[in-house]
Each structure stands twice: as structure tokens, then as C-alpha cells.
Amino acid sequence: MKQIIELRDTEKRKMIAETFGISLANLSQILRFKRNGKNAEAIRRMAQENGEIKYTEGNEPSKVKVLDSHGNVTRVISNK
């Protein structure tokens, strides 16, 4: 299943990028699990501490599972 971390607050995104010395584009790639560098897990952890939302896409493209910080499904969002 595909995981995505969403952090909408632009100030917090900038703060994380500056803390780790990376670009905002690189931060987006890391939060979408498309890049895994030496600091990727620390960056994702910092995003979690700053109010991120973690999604795991279900098998059906019309549904998205919303997870809490422990990986438990809190709700399922459907486009139907």
C-alpha cells in the first residue's frame, strides 16, 4: 500500500526543510515516500510532531485510509 504524509502548514514545511538543509521539493518527495535518504525517517518524525496527516491508500482508488501516529486506521474517506 502507498503511504503519504501530508503537512499543509507552509511555515512548518519551511522550518523542517531549513533544519535539515533540504529543498521544499525534496521534502515533498520524502513525505510521499519517494525518497529515502539518511535523514528521511527523522524528517518524517519531525513532520509527525508538527501536525502531519498520514494516509495509506486502500486497494480501491476511491477510498483513502487515514492513520493516527501509531499506524491505526482512524477513518476511511470515500469519494462516493
PDB file of N, CA, C and O in Angstrom:
ATOM      1  N   MET A   1       0.825  -1.179   0.000  1.00  0.00           N
ATOM      2  CA  MET A   1       0.000   0.000   0.000  1.00  0.00           C
ATOM      3  C   MET A   1       0.870   1.243   0.000  1.00  0.00           C
ATOM      4  O   MET A   1       1.922   1.259   0.603  1.00  0.00           O
ATOM      5  N   LYS A   2       0.395   2.267  -0.638  1.00  0.00           N
ATOM      6  CA  LYS A   2       1.140   3.502  -0.781  1.00  0.00           C
ATOM      7  C   LYS A   2       0.874   4.425   0.407  1.00  0.00           C
ATOM      8  O   LYS A   2      -0.275   4.672   0.758  1.00  0.00           O
ATOM      9  N   GLN A   3       1.938   4.926   1.028  1.00  0.00           N
ATOM     10  CA  GLN A   3       1.803   5.843   2.158  1.00  0.00           C
ATOM     11  C   GLN A   3       2.107   7.258   1.708  1.00  0.00           C
ATOM     12  O   GLN A   3       2.978   7.480   0.861  1.00  0.00           O
ATOM     13  N   ILE A   4       1.409   8.201   2.294  1.00  0.00           N
ATOM     14  CA  ILE A   4       1.636   9.623   2.022  1.00  0.00           C
ATOM     15  C   ILE A   4       1.526  10.364   3.338  1.00  0.00           C
ATOM     16  O   ILE A   4       0.606  10.126   4.113  1.00  0.00           O
ATOM     17  N   ILE A   5       2.466  11.263   3.591  1.00  0.00           N
ATOM     18  CA  ILE A   5       2.392  12.134   4.754  1.00  0.00           C
ATOM     19  C   ILE A   5       2.096  13.528   4.230  1.00  0.00           C
ATOM     20  O   ILE A   5       2.776  14.025   3.348  1.00  0.00           O
ATOM     21  N   GLU A   6       1.065  14.153   4.783  1.00  0.00           N
ATOM     22  CA  GLU A   6       0.670  15.482   4.337  1.00  0.00           C
ATOM     23  C   GLU A   6       0.892  16.479   5.461  1.00  0.00           C
ATOM     24  O   GLU A   6       0.410  16.299   6.574  1.00  0.00           O
ATOM     25  N   LEU A   7       1.634  17.525   5.170  1.00  0.00           N
ATOM     26  CA  LEU A   7       1.861  18.614   6.117  1.00  0.00           C
ATOM     27  C   LEU A   7       1.518  19.896   5.378  1.00  0.00           C
ATOM     28  O   LEU A   7       2.278  20.361   4.524  1.00  0.00           O
ATOM     29  N   ARG A   8       0.360  20.457   5.658  1.00  0.00           N
ATOM     30  CA  ARG A   8      -0.160  21.605   4.902  1.00  0.00           C
ATOM     31  C   ARG A   8       0.422  22.945   5.349  1.00  0.00           C
ATOM     32  O   ARG A   8       0.464  23.883   4.565  1.00  0.00           O
ATOM     33  N   ASP A   9       0.838  23.058   6.585  1.00  0.00           N
ATOM     34  CA  ASP A   9       1.335  24.322   7.122  1.00  0.00           C
ATOM     35  C   ASP A   9       2.666  24.683   6.455  1.00  0.00           C
ATOM     36  O   ASP A   9       3.691  24.046   6.681  1.00  0.00           O
ATOM     37  N   THR A  10       2.645  25.732   5.635  1.00  0.00           N
ATOM     38  CA  THR A  10       3.846  26.102   4.868  1.00  0.00           C
ATOM     39  C   THR A  10       4.994  26.556   5.760  1.00  0.00           C
ATOM     40  O   THR A  10       6.154  26.310   5.439  1.00  0.00           O
ATOM     41  N   GLU A  11       4.681  27.210   6.876  1.00  0.00           N
ATOM     42  CA  GLU A  11       5.745  27.655   7.776  1.00  0.00           C
ATOM     43  C   GLU A  11       6.460  26.455   8.402  1.00  0.00           C
ATOM     44  O   GLU A  11       7.679  26.449   8.528  1.00  0.00           O
ATOM     45  N   LYS A  12       5.703  25.441   8.769  1.00  0.00           N
ATOM     46  CA  LYS A  12       6.311  24.244   9.349  1.00  0.00           C
ATOM     47  C   LYS A  12       7.111  23.484   8.298  1.00  0.00           C
ATOM     48  O   LYS A  12       8.168  22.938   8.590  1.00  0.00           O
ATOM     49  N   ARG A  13       6.627  23.474   7.056  1.00  0.00           N
ATOM     50  CA  ARG A  13       7.371  22.831   5.969  1.00  0.00           C
ATOM     51  C   ARG A  13       8.716  23.534   5.766  1.00  0.00           C
ATOM     52  O   ARG A  13       9.751  22.880   5.619  1.00  0.00           O
ATOM     53  N   LYS A  14       8.695  24.858   5.751  1.00  0.00           N
ATOM     54  CA  LYS A  14       9.927  25.633   5.582  1.00  0.00           C
ATOM     55  C   LYS A  14      10.886  25.382   6.736  1.00  0.00           C
ATOM     56  O   LYS A  14      12.091  25.241   6.533  1.00  0.00           O
ATOM     57  N   MET A  15      10.346  25.328   7.966  1.00  0.00           N
ATOM     58  CA  MET A  15      11.176  25.102   9.148  1.00  0.00           C
ATOM     59  C   MET A  15      11.875  23.746   9.068  1.00  0.00           C
ATOM     60  O   MET A  15      13.065  23.634   9.334  1.00  0.00           O
ATOM     61  N   ILE A  16      11.136  22.699   8.664  1.00  0.00           N
ATOM     62  CA  ILE A  16      11.724  21.363   8.556  1.00  0.00           C
ATOM     63  C   ILE A  16      12.787  21.348   7.464  1.00  0.00           C
ATOM     64  O   ILE A  16      13.876  20.802   7.649  1.00  0.00           O
ATOM     65  N   ALA A  17      12.487  21.960   6.316  1.00  0.00           N
ATOM     66  CA  ALA A  17      13.451  21.991   5.214  1.00  0.00           C
ATOM     67  C   ALA A  17      14.728  22.717   5.626  1.00  0.00           C
ATOM     68  O   ALA A  17      15.839  22.251   5.340  1.00  0.00           O
ATOM     69  N   GLU A  18      14.596  23.838   6.317  1.00  0.00           N
ATOM     70  CA  GLU A  18      15.768  24.594   6.759  1.00  0.00           C
ATOM     71  C   GLU A  18      16.563  23.831   7.821  1.00  0.00           C
ATOM     72  O   GLU A  18      17.791  23.848   7.809  1.00  0.00           O
ATOM     73  N   THR A  19      15.860  23.154   8.717  1.00  0.00           N
ATOM     74  CA  THR A  19      16.525  22.388   9.769  1.00  0.00           C
ATOM     75  C   THR A  19      17.434  21.310   9.181  1.00  0.00           C
ATOM     76  O   THR A  19      18.551  21.099   9.656  1.00  0.00           O
ATOM     77  N   PHE A  20      16.970  20.647   8.138  1.00  0.00           N
ATOM     78  CA  PHE A  20      17.732  19.555   7.539  1.00  0.00           C
ATOM     79  C   PHE A  20      18.525  19.988   6.313  1.00  0.00           C
ATOM     80  O   PHE A  20      19.211  19.170   5.702  1.00  0.00           O
ATOM     81  N   GLY A  21      18.423  21.253   5.924  1.00  0.00           N
ATOM     82  CA  GLY A  21      19.192  21.753   4.791  1.00  0.00           C
ATOM     83  C   GLY A  21      18.775  21.141   3.460  1.00  0.00           C
ATOM     84  O   GLY A  21      19.625  20.833   2.622  1.00  0.00           O
ATOM     85  N   ILE A  22      17.463  20.966   3.262  1.00  0.00           N
ATOM     86  CA  ILE A  22      16.949  20.386   2.020  1.00  0.00           C
ATOM     87  C   ILE A  22      15.961  21.361   1.376  1.00  0.00           C
ATOM     88  O   ILE A  22      15.479  22.297   2.024  1.00  0.00           O
ATOM     89  N   SER A  23      15.670  21.137   0.106  1.00  0.00           N
ATOM     90  CA  SER A  23      14.707  21.984  -0.586  1.00  0.00           C
ATOM     91  C   SER A  23      13.285  21.543  -0.254  1.00  0.00           C
ATOM     92  O   SER A  23      13.063  20.420   0.210  1.00  0.00           O
ATOM     93  N   LEU A  24      12.319  22.413  -0.514  1.00  0.00           N
ATOM     94  CA  LEU A  24      10.914  22.059  -0.296  1.00  0.00           C
ATOM     95  C   LEU A  24      10.482  20.938  -1.234  1.00  0.00           C
ATOM     96  O   LEU A  24       9.664  20.100  -0.860  1.00  0.00           O
ATOM     97  N   ALA A  25      11.046  20.911  -2.431  1.00  0.00           N
ATOM     98  CA  ALA A  25      10.732  19.831  -3.375  1.00  0.00           C
ATOM     99  C   ALA A  25      11.221  18.488  -2.830  1.00  0.00           C
ATOM    100  O   ALA A  25      10.514  17.480  -2.907  1.00  0.00           O
ATOM    101  N   ASN A  26      12.425  18.482  -2.278  1.00  0.00           N
ATOM    102  CA  ASN A  26      12.966  17.250  -1.686  1.00  0.00           C
ATOM    103  C   ASN A  26      12.133  16.820  -0.481  1.00  0.00           C
ATOM    104  O   ASN A  26      11.870  15.638  -0.283  1.00  0.00           O
ATOM    105  N   LEU A  27      11.685  17.789   0.320  1.00  0.00           N
ATOM    106  CA  LEU A  27      10.829  17.486   1.459  1.00  0.00           C
ATOM    107  C   LEU A  27       9.542  16.800   0.991  1.00  0.00           C
ATOM    108  O   LEU A  27       9.119  15.795   1.566  1.00  0.00           O
ATOM    109  N   SER A  28       8.937  17.303  -0.070  1.00  0.00           N
ATOM    110  CA  SER A  28       7.718  16.689  -0.609  1.00  0.00           C
ATOM    111  C   SER A  28       7.969  15.248  -1.039  1.00  0.00           C
ATOM    112  O   SER A  28       7.143  14.367  -0.779  1.00  0.00           O
ATOM    113  N   GLN A  29       9.099  15.006  -1.688  1.00  0.00           N
ATOM    114  CA  GLN A  29       9.439  13.652  -2.121  1.00  0.00           C
ATOM    115  C   GLN A  29       9.609  12.712  -0.931  1.00  0.00           C
ATOM    116  O   GLN A  29       9.166  11.571  -0.963  1.00  0.00           O
ATOM    117  N   ILE A  30      10.229  13.198   0.129  1.00  0.00           N
ATOM    118  CA  ILE A  30      10.439  12.386   1.332  1.00  0.00           C
ATOM    119  C   ILE A  30       9.104  12.090   2.010  1.00  0.00           C
ATOM    120  O   ILE A  30       8.853  10.962   2.429  1.00  0.00           O
ATOM    121  N   LEU A  31       8.220  13.083   2.097  1.00  0.00           N
ATOM    122  CA  LEU A  31       6.928  12.885   2.744  1.00  0.00           C
ATOM    123  C   LEU A  31       6.001  11.979   1.934  1.00  0.00           C
ATOM    124  O   LEU A  31       5.060  11.413   2.470  1.00  0.00           O
ATOM    125  N   ARG A  32       6.271  11.829   0.654  1.00  0.00           N
ATOM    126  CA  ARG A  32       5.485  10.921  -0.188  1.00  0.00           C
ATOM    127  C   ARG A  32       6.161   9.554  -0.338  1.00  0.00           C
ATOM    128  O   ARG A  32       5.749   8.732  -1.142  1.00  0.00           O
ATOM    129  N   PHE A  33       7.222   9.332   0.447  1.00  0.00           N
ATOM    130  CA  PHE A  33       7.967   8.072   0.467  1.00  0.00           C
ATOM    131  C   PHE A  33       8.565   7.742  -0.903  1.00  0.00           C
ATOM    132  O   PHE A  33       8.739   6.582  -1.240  1.00  0.00           O
ATOM    133  N   LYS A  34       8.914   8.777  -1.679  1.00  0.00           N
ATOM    134  CA  LYS A  34       9.575   8.556  -2.965  1.00  0.00           C
ATOM    135  C   LYS A  34      11.088   8.681  -2.838  1.00  0.00           C
ATOM    136  O   LYS A  34      11.816   8.297  -3.739  1.00  0.00           O
ATOM    137  N   ARG A  35      11.554   9.239  -1.717  1.00  0.00           N
ATOM    138  CA  ARG A  35      12.986   9.370  -1.462  1.00  0.00           C
ATOM    139  C   ARG A  35      13.271   8.860  -0.054  1.00  0.00           C
ATOM    140  O   ARG A  35      12.507   9.109   0.872  1.00  0.00           O
ATOM    141  N   ASN A  36      14.384   8.167   0.090  1.00  0.00           N
ATOM    142  CA  ASN A  36      14.825   7.674   1.390  1.00  0.00           C
ATOM    143  C   ASN A  36      16.305   7.970   1.540  1.00  0.00           C
ATOM    144  O   ASN A  36      17.141   7.239   1.050  1.00  0.00           O
ATOM    145  N   GLY A  37      16.608   9.064   2.197  1.00  0.00           N
ATOM    146  CA  GLY A  37      17.992   9.408   2.469  1.00  0.00           C
ATOM    147  C   GLY A  37      18.327   9.084   3.915  1.00  0.00           C
ATOM    148  O   GLY A  37      17.529   8.497   4.646  1.00  0.00           O
ATOM    149  N   LYS A  38      19.505   9.511   4.343  1.00  0.00           N
ATOM    150  CA  LYS A  38      19.936   9.209   5.704  1.00  0.00           C
ATOM    151  C   LYS A  38      19.078   9.913   6.756  1.00  0.00           C
ATOM    152  O   LYS A  38      18.968   9.442   7.872  1.00  0.00           O
ATOM    153  N   ASN A  39      18.440  11.024   6.391  1.00  0.00           N
ATOM    154  CA  ASN A  39      17.615  11.762   7.348  1.00  0.00           C
ATOM    155  C   ASN A  39      16.120  11.591   7.114  1.00  0.00           C
ATOM    156  O   ASN A  39      15.318  12.245   7.768  1.00  0.00           O
ATOM    157  N   ALA A  40      15.718  10.747   6.186  1.00  0.00           N
ATOM    158  CA  ALA A  40      14.309  10.638   5.799  1.00  0.00           C
ATOM    159  C   ALA A  40      13.401  10.299   6.982  1.00  0.00           C
ATOM    160  O   ALA A  40      12.356  10.922   7.172  1.00  0.00           O
ATOM    161  N   GLU A  41      13.792   9.325   7.793  1.00  0.00           N
ATOM    162  CA  GLU A  41      12.958   8.942   8.935  1.00  0.00           C
ATOM    163  C   GLU A  41      12.877  10.064   9.967  1.00  0.00           C
ATOM    164  O   GLU A  41      11.821  10.303  10.542  1.00  0.00           O
ATOM    165  N   ALA A  42      13.968  10.769  10.191  1.00  0.00           N
ATOM    166  CA  ALA A  42      13.959  11.893  11.131  1.00  0.00           C
ATOM    167  C   ALA A  42      13.071  13.020  10.613  1.00  0.00           C
ATOM    168  O   ALA A  42      12.354  13.666  11.383  1.00  0.00           O
ATOM    169  N   ILE A  43      13.092  13.250   9.306  1.00  0.00           N
ATOM    170  CA  ILE A  43      12.252  14.284   8.690  1.00  0.00           C
ATOM    171  C   ILE A  43      10.786  13.905   8.838  1.00  0.00           C
ATOM    172  O   ILE A  43       9.948  14.733   9.214  1.00  0.00           O
ATOM    173  N   ARG A  44      10.449  12.648   8.564  1.00  0.00           N
ATOM    174  CA  ARG A  44       9.058  12.191   8.704  1.00  0.00           C
ATOM    175  C   ARG A  44       8.608  12.267  10.163  1.00  0.00           C
ATOM    176  O   ARG A  44       7.467  12.631  10.450  1.00  0.00           O
ATOM    177  N   ARG A  45       9.498  11.948  11.081  1.00  0.00           N
ATOM    178  CA  ARG A  45       9.176  12.020  12.505  1.00  0.00           C
ATOM    179  C   ARG A  45       8.911  13.478  12.914  1.00  0.00           C
ATOM    180  O   ARG A  45       7.984  13.769  13.656  1.00  0.00           O
ATOM    181  N   MET A  46       9.728  14.411  12.412  1.00  0.00           N
ATOM    182  CA  MET A  46       9.534  15.825  12.725  1.00  0.00           C
ATOM    183  C   MET A  46       8.208  16.325  12.150  1.00  0.00           C
ATOM    184  O   MET A  46       7.499  17.104  12.794  1.00  0.00           O
ATOM    185  N   ALA A  47       7.855  15.868  10.945  1.00  0.00           N
ATOM    186  CA  ALA A  47       6.575  16.239  10.346  1.00  0.00           C
ATOM    187  C   ALA A  47       5.431  15.722  11.218  1.00  0.00           C
ATOM    188  O   ALA A  47       4.435  16.425  11.440  1.00  0.00           O
ATOM    189  N   GLN A  48       5.588  14.518  11.734  1.00  0.00           N
ATOM    190  CA  GLN A  48       4.571  13.926  12.604  1.00  0.00           C
ATOM    191  C   GLN A  48       4.395  14.769  13.865  1.00  0.00           C
ATOM    192  O   GLN A  48       3.275  14.999  14.311  1.00  0.00           O
ATOM    193  N   GLU A  49       5.475  15.243  14.415  1.00  0.00           N
ATOM    194  CA  GLU A  49       5.421  16.054  15.631  1.00  0.00           C
ATOM    195  C   GLU A  49       4.814  17.429  15.377  1.00  0.00           C
ATOM    196  O   GLU A  49       4.392  18.106  16.302  1.00  0.00           O
ATOM    197  N   ASN A  50       4.773  17.847  14.109  1.00  0.00           N
ATOM    198  CA  ASN A  50       4.265  19.163  13.753  1.00  0.00           C
ATOM    199  C   ASN A  50       2.899  19.118  13.079  1.00  0.00           C
ATOM    200  O   ASN A  50       2.556  20.008  12.310  1.00  0.00           O
ATOM    201  N   GLY A  51       2.124  18.077  13.351  1.00  0.00           N
ATOM    202  CA  GLY A  51       0.735  18.047  12.913  1.00  0.00           C
ATOM    203  C   GLY A  51       0.473  17.474  11.546  1.00  0.00           C
ATOM    204  O   GLY A  51      -0.470  17.880  10.869  1.00  0.00           O
ATOM    205  N   GLU A  52       1.258  16.521  11.114  1.00  0.00           N
ATOM    206  CA  GLU A  52       1.036  15.901   9.812  1.00  0.00           C
ATOM    207  C   GLU A  52      -0.180  14.993   9.824  1.00  0.00           C
ATOM    208  O   GLU A  52      -0.686  14.630  10.865  1.00  0.00           O
ATOM    209  N   ILE A  53      -0.645  14.637   8.634  1.00  0.00           N
ATOM    210  CA  ILE A  53      -1.694  13.639   8.448  1.00  0.00           C
ATOM    211  C   ILE A  53      -1.078  12.530   7.608  1.00  0.00           C
ATOM    212  O   ILE A  53      -0.506  12.792   6.548  1.00  0.00           O
ATOM    213  N   LYS A  54      -1.177  11.297   8.072  1.00  0.00           N
ATOM    214  CA  LYS A  54      -0.589  10.166   7.353  1.00  0.00           C
ATOM    215  C   LYS A  54      -1.703   9.350   6.715  1.00  0.00           C
ATOM    216  O   LYS A  54      -2.641   8.955   7.383  1.00  0.00           O
ATOM    217  N   TYR A  55      -1.592   9.138   5.415  1.00  0.00           N
ATOM    218  CA  TYR A  55      -2.584   8.379   4.661  1.00  0.00           C
ATOM    219  C   TYR A  55      -1.974   7.077   4.172  1.00  0.00           C
ATOM    220  O   TYR A  55      -0.804   7.025   3.835  1.00  0.00           O
ATOM    221  N   THR A  56      -2.780   6.062   4.105  1.00  0.00           N
ATOM    222  CA  THR A  56      -2.429   4.840   3.403  1.00  0.00           C
ATOM    223  C   THR A  56      -3.558   4.584   2.430  1.00  0.00           C
ATOM    224  O   THR A  56      -4.712   4.457   2.829  1.00  0.00           O
ATOM    225  N   GLU A  57      -3.235   4.557   1.165  1.00  0.00           N
ATOM    226  CA  GLU A  57      -4.256   4.340   0.154  1.00  0.00           C
ATOM    227  C   GLU A  57      -4.729   2.901   0.185  1.00  0.00           C
ATOM    228  O   GLU A  57      -3.931   1.982   0.313  1.00  0.00           O
ATOM    229  N   GLY A  58      -6.039   2.717   0.070  1.00  0.00           N
ATOM    230  CA  GLY A  58      -6.616   1.388   0.024  1.00  0.00           C
ATOM    231  C   GLY A  58      -6.462   0.785  -1.359  1.00  0.00           C
ATOM    232  O   GLY A  58      -5.880   1.383  -2.262  1.00  0.00           O
ATOM    233  N   ASN A  59      -6.970  -0.407  -1.544  1.00  0.00           N
ATOM    234  CA  ASN A  59      -6.893  -1.078  -2.838  1.00  0.00           C
ATOM    235  C   ASN A  59      -7.776  -0.421  -3.885  1.00  0.00           C
ATOM    236  O   ASN A  59      -7.515  -0.517  -5.066  1.00  0.00           O
ATOM    237  N   GLU A  60      -8.821   0.248  -3.436  1.00  0.00           N
ATOM    238  CA  GLU A  60      -9.735   0.898  -4.354  1.00  0.00           C
ATOM    239  C   GLU A  60      -9.326   2.360  -4.489  1.00  0.00           C
ATOM    240  O   GLU A  60      -9.078   3.042  -3.498  1.00  0.00           O
ATOM    241  N   PRO A  61      -9.246   2.889  -5.710  1.00  0.00           N
ATOM    242  CA  PRO A  61      -8.784   4.259  -5.888  1.00  0.00           C
ATOM    243  C   PRO A  61      -9.727   5.313  -5.309  1.00  0.00           C
ATOM    244  O   PRO A  61      -9.347   6.445  -5.126  1.00  0.00           O
ATOM    245  N   SER A  62     -10.967   4.946  -4.996  1.00  0.00           N
ATOM    246  CA  SER A  62     -11.921   5.916  -4.478  1.00  0.00           C
ATOM    247  C   SER A  62     -11.905   6.013  -2.957  1.00  0.00           C
ATOM    248  O   SER A  62     -12.665   6.774  -2.389  1.00  0.00           O
ATOM    249  N   LYS A  63     -11.045   5.240  -2.276  1.00  0.00           N
ATOM    250  CA  LYS A  63     -11.002   5.269  -0.821  1.00  0.00           C
ATOM    251  C   LYS A  63      -9.587   5.563  -0.325  1.00  0.00           C
ATOM    252  O   LYS A  63      -8.619   5.113  -0.922  1.00  0.00           O
ATOM    253  N   VAL A  64      -9.515   6.312   0.782  1.00  0.00           N
ATOM    254  CA  VAL A  64      -8.240   6.604   1.431  1.00  0.00           C
ATOM    255  C   VAL A  64      -8.404   6.320   2.911  1.00  0.00           C
ATOM    256  O   VAL A  64      -9.385   6.737   3.525  1.00  0.00           O
ATOM    257  N   LYS A  65      -7.463   5.600   3.501  1.00  0.00           N
ATOM    258  CA  LYS A  65      -7.479   5.333   4.937  1.00  0.00           C
ATOM    259  C   LYS A  65      -6.645   6.388   5.635  1.00  0.00           C
ATOM    260  O   LYS A  65      -5.524   6.671   5.229  1.00  0.00           O
ATOM    261  N   VAL A  66      -7.175   6.981   6.705  1.00  0.00           N
ATOM    262  CA  VAL A  66      -6.460   7.977   7.500  1.00  0.00           C
ATOM    263  C   VAL A  66      -5.954   7.266   8.745  1.00  0.00           C
ATOM    264  O   VAL A  66      -6.719   6.634   9.467  1.00  0.00           O
ATOM    265  N   LEU A  67      -4.634   7.384   8.973  1.00  0.00           N
ATOM    266  CA  LEU A  67      -3.990   6.702  10.098  1.00  0.00           C
ATOM    267  C   LEU A  67      -3.599   7.681  11.181  1.00  0.00           C
ATOM    268  O   LEU A  67      -3.286   8.837  10.904  1.00  0.00           O
ATOM    269  N   ASP A  68      -3.564   7.202  12.433  1.00  0.00           N
ATOM    270  CA  ASP A  68      -3.023   8.015  13.514  1.00  0.00           C
ATOM    271  C   ASP A  68      -1.505   7.822  13.557  1.00  0.00           C
ATOM    272  O   ASP A  68      -0.933   7.128  12.713  1.00  0.00           O
ATOM    273  N   SER A  69      -0.847   8.410  14.534  1.00  0.00           N
ATOM    274  CA  SER A  69       0.617   8.350  14.605  1.00  0.00           C
ATOM    275  C   SER A  69       1.146   6.950  14.898  1.00  0.00           C
ATOM    276  O   SER A  69       2.335   6.703  14.765  1.00  0.00           O
ATOM    277  N   HIS A  70       0.270   6.020  15.266  1.00  0.00           N
ATOM    278  CA  HIS A  70       0.687   4.651  15.546  1.00  0.00           C
ATOM    279  C   HIS A  70       0.377   3.706  14.391  1.00  0.00           C
ATOM    280  O   HIS A  70       0.590   2.503  14.499  1.00  0.00           O
ATOM    281  N   GLY A  71      -0.153   4.235  13.293  1.00  0.00           N
ATOM    282  CA  GLY A  71      -0.466   3.406  12.140  1.00  0.00           C
ATOM    283  C   GLY A  71      -1.840   2.765  12.189  1.00  0.00           C
ATOM    284  O   GLY A  71      -2.166   1.942  11.346  1.00  0.00           O
ATOM    285  N   ASN A  72      -2.656   3.149  13.158  1.00  0.00           N
ATOM    286  CA  ASN A  72      -4.012   2.609  13.265  1.00  0.00           C
ATOM    287  C   ASN A  72      -4.968   3.413  12.385  1.00  0.00           C
ATOM    288  O   ASN A  72      -4.894   4.645  12.346  1.00  0.00           O
ATOM    289  N   VAL A  73      -5.880   2.741  11.710  1.00  0.00           N
ATOM    290  CA  VAL A  73      -6.861   3.412  10.860  1.00  0.00           C
ATOM    291  C   VAL A  73      -7.852   4.157  11.746  1.00  0.00           C
ATOM    292  O   VAL A  73      -8.485   3.560  12.626  1.00  0.00           O
ATOM    293  N   THR A  74      -7.974   5.482  11.540  1.00  0.00           N
ATOM    294  CA  THR A  74      -8.919   6.269  12.318  1.00  0.00           C
ATOM    295  C   THR A  74     -10.218   6.493  11.568  1.00  0.00           C
ATOM    296  O   THR A  74     -11.263   6.631  12.173  1.00  0.00           O
ATOM    297  N   ARG A  75     -10.139   6.560  10.223  1.00  0.00           N
ATOM    298  CA  ARG A  75     -11.341   6.678   9.402  1.00  0.00           C
ATOM    299  C   ARG A  75     -10.988   6.387   7.962  1.00  0.00           C
ATOM    300  O   ARG A  75      -9.823   6.394   7.584  1.00  0.00           O
ATOM    301  N   VAL A  76     -12.006   6.116   7.169  1.00  0.00           N
ATOM    302  CA  VAL A  76     -11.839   5.866   5.738  1.00  0.00           C
ATOM    303  C   VAL A  76     -12.624   6.926   4.998  1.00  0.00           C
ATOM    304  O   VAL A  76     -13.812   7.145   5.270  1.00  0.00           O
ATOM    305  N   ILE A  77     -11.966   7.620   4.073  1.00  0.00           N
ATOM    306  CA  ILE A  77     -12.608   8.658   3.277  1.00  0.00           C
ATOM    307  C   ILE A  77     -12.933   8.077   1.918  1.00  0.00           C
ATOM    308  O   ILE A  77     -12.080   7.499   1.265  1.00  0.00           O
ATOM    309  N   SER A  78     -14.187   8.247   1.513  1.00  0.00           N
ATOM    310  CA  SER A  78     -14.631   7.708   0.226  1.00  0.00           C
ATOM    311  C   SER A  78     -15.095   8.852  -0.666  1.00  0.00           C
ATOM    312  O   SER A  78     -15.721   9.801  -0.193  1.00  0.00           O
ATOM    313  N   ASN A  79     -14.795   8.788  -1.956  1.00  0.00           N
ATOM    314  CA  ASN A  79     -15.223   9.806  -2.907  1.00  0.00           C
ATOM    315  C   ASN A  79     -16.638   9.587  -3.394  1.00  0.00           C
ATOM    316  O   ASN A  79     -17.148  10.358  -4.175  1.00  0.00           O
ATOM    317  N   LYS A  80     -17.257   8.510  -2.982  1.00  0.00           N
ATOM    318  CA  LYS A  80     -18.606   8.189  -3.444  1.00  0.00           C
ATOM    319  C   LYS A  80     -19.657   8.939  -2.698  1.00  0.00           C
ATOM    320  O   LYS A  80     -19.574   9.315  -1.618  1.00  0.00           O
TER     321      LYS A  80
END
